[in-house]
């Protein structure tokens, strides 16, 4: 344990459970449903409403070897290629072999996927896939359908849920084992203010951290809270430098910030072309799959074209689809484009890369266990080793599904006893100095400028110094005789989490002196397997500095968590 925690009031209320699941996407709700089915007293905590997580924004679909002629082995091969030498093969094999049945169980739960005229699941292709293996729903509303089905199942099971709650820190017992979480409920429902859910098993399924950048496809709640909590609790994170920038995000202007509309990879899977302002396809000859190359390759190609042409965006041309196909297959994207004055039926769509997915996260084993006993992580917040240096399209929902079931099985098998949380430290220097809410924009601009799609030693060094200056300034103010401390609250806790995650991400990106997957160093343009086919594991020292460790091989070291 680091002894580091957010500055917050002491919990004013508490409830007890066997398991607390933090997050309400596919990973969190699947875990909760499976735990409850095993007879475990389960509480779900979510930052907004149950259906407000990242899952509902997923357009393309969920990848699994469900089609005739497709096999888990072929899915494994495509995943390993996309991961650029850093996937954990055992984790990927687990994903692709358990995935098809996990999808079938999701259908049994109530999710309805699009079907062919023959009644089979309709499958499409996305980048990096050599076969049609992407199941989708509502054309381009797969995440919304999965979220709907799981939320309905949770409500039917009458699970205890706490909505509009930001989780603050991990609670531990006298032996340092997980004993629950502290959280702040934002004036809604039965509980209010800072409280605690006391439970011997905590599952973090808090989603991503896209809000560390100015432009992202992530919802506003994706502020890296789970990764930050885990780091303060002493857990290790891995591969945080591998942030996937989705190649085709609707371009709304160079100064546009916050959540941006995604143009799903499935649009290219159905035959859309990437073109420059003259209408020339620039992916031809760059990769055997052209527009359907892995995302890092497509994002880099678009960025290069933008630099070469002095342009702020490229175009995605799908006019040849016609109105009928747009309306039936991609109604969500069509509506989003038209809302912003673009009609993809009659004109190319302006697109540019934006932060989309964290391939790294809290390091876990194949049962979702972290390096802190009793603490689990699942979904985008976790690093199972499945994604390596670059996530294969539509593997994310499948990862959440498969590893959620594994986590629930492990908790049900071990059934750790409930223990009392140890008293919180009372020394004045334990809490983290909070940042003012307006610092959020400064962090996002620093990260976009220095650690975005294209990075270098110089840009990362500048980002590190600016982030450390913010960190030092907050600490100095907290120690001043007349401190102007930011008041504890959701805005200040979120921005403090963003700063911690940003500092760790930049520390890892500075350490990796090569280009691999979605980590693109313009000063180190080549992949260096001899020295860098390794994982970077990071923890936070008690003095709040990131400590980066490079593994000796491409294999993850064991996760030392007790049953």
Coordinates of C-alpha atoms in Angstrom, one line a residue, residues 57 209-223 245 249-262 340 352-356 440-445 448 498:
X57 CA -21.3 4.1 -27.4
X209 CA -9.4 7.4 -19.6
X210 CA -10.0 9.2 -22.9
X211 CA -10.7 12.4 -21.2
X212 CA -7.0 13.0 -20.6
X213 CA -7.0 14.2 -24.2
X214 CA -8.8 17.2 -25.7
X215 CA -10.7 15.2 -28.3
X216 CA -11.9 11.6 -27.6
X217 CA -14.7 9.2 -28.5
X218 CA -15.1 8.5 -24.7
X219 CA -18.0 9.8 -22.7
X220 CA -17.3 12.6 -20.1
X221 CA -17.2 10.1 -17.3
X222 CA -14.1 8.4 -18.7
X223 CA -11.6 10.2 -16.5
X245 CA -6.5 6.6 -31.5
X249 CA -13.7 10.2 -35.9
X250 CA -16.1 12.9 -37.3
X251 CA -14.0 16.1 -37.6
X252 CA -15.8 19.0 -36.0
X253 CA -13.0 21.6 -36.2
X254 CA -9.4 21.9 -34.9
X255 CA -10.6 23.5 -31.7
X256 CA -13.3 21.0 -30.9
X257 CA -12.9 19.4 -27.5
X258 CA -14.7 16.7 -25.4
X259 CA -16.5 13.6 -26.8
X260 CA -16.5 13.5 -30.6
X261 CA -18.8 11.4 -32.8
X262 CA -17.3 8.1 -33.9
X340 CA -23.4 18.4 -37.8
X352 CA -9.4 12.6 -38.2
X353 CA -8.0 10.4 -35.4
X354 CA -9.0 10.9 -31.8
X355 CA -8.3 9.2 -28.5
X356 CA -10.4 6.1 -28.3
X440 CA -8.7 19.8 -16.5
X441 CA -8.5 21.8 -19.8
X442 CA -4.8 22.4 -19.2
X443 CA -4.0 18.7 -18.7
X444 CA -6.0 17.8 -21.8
X445 CA -4.1 20.3 -24.0
X448 CA -2.9 16.2 -26.8
X498 CA -6.6 12.8 -14.7

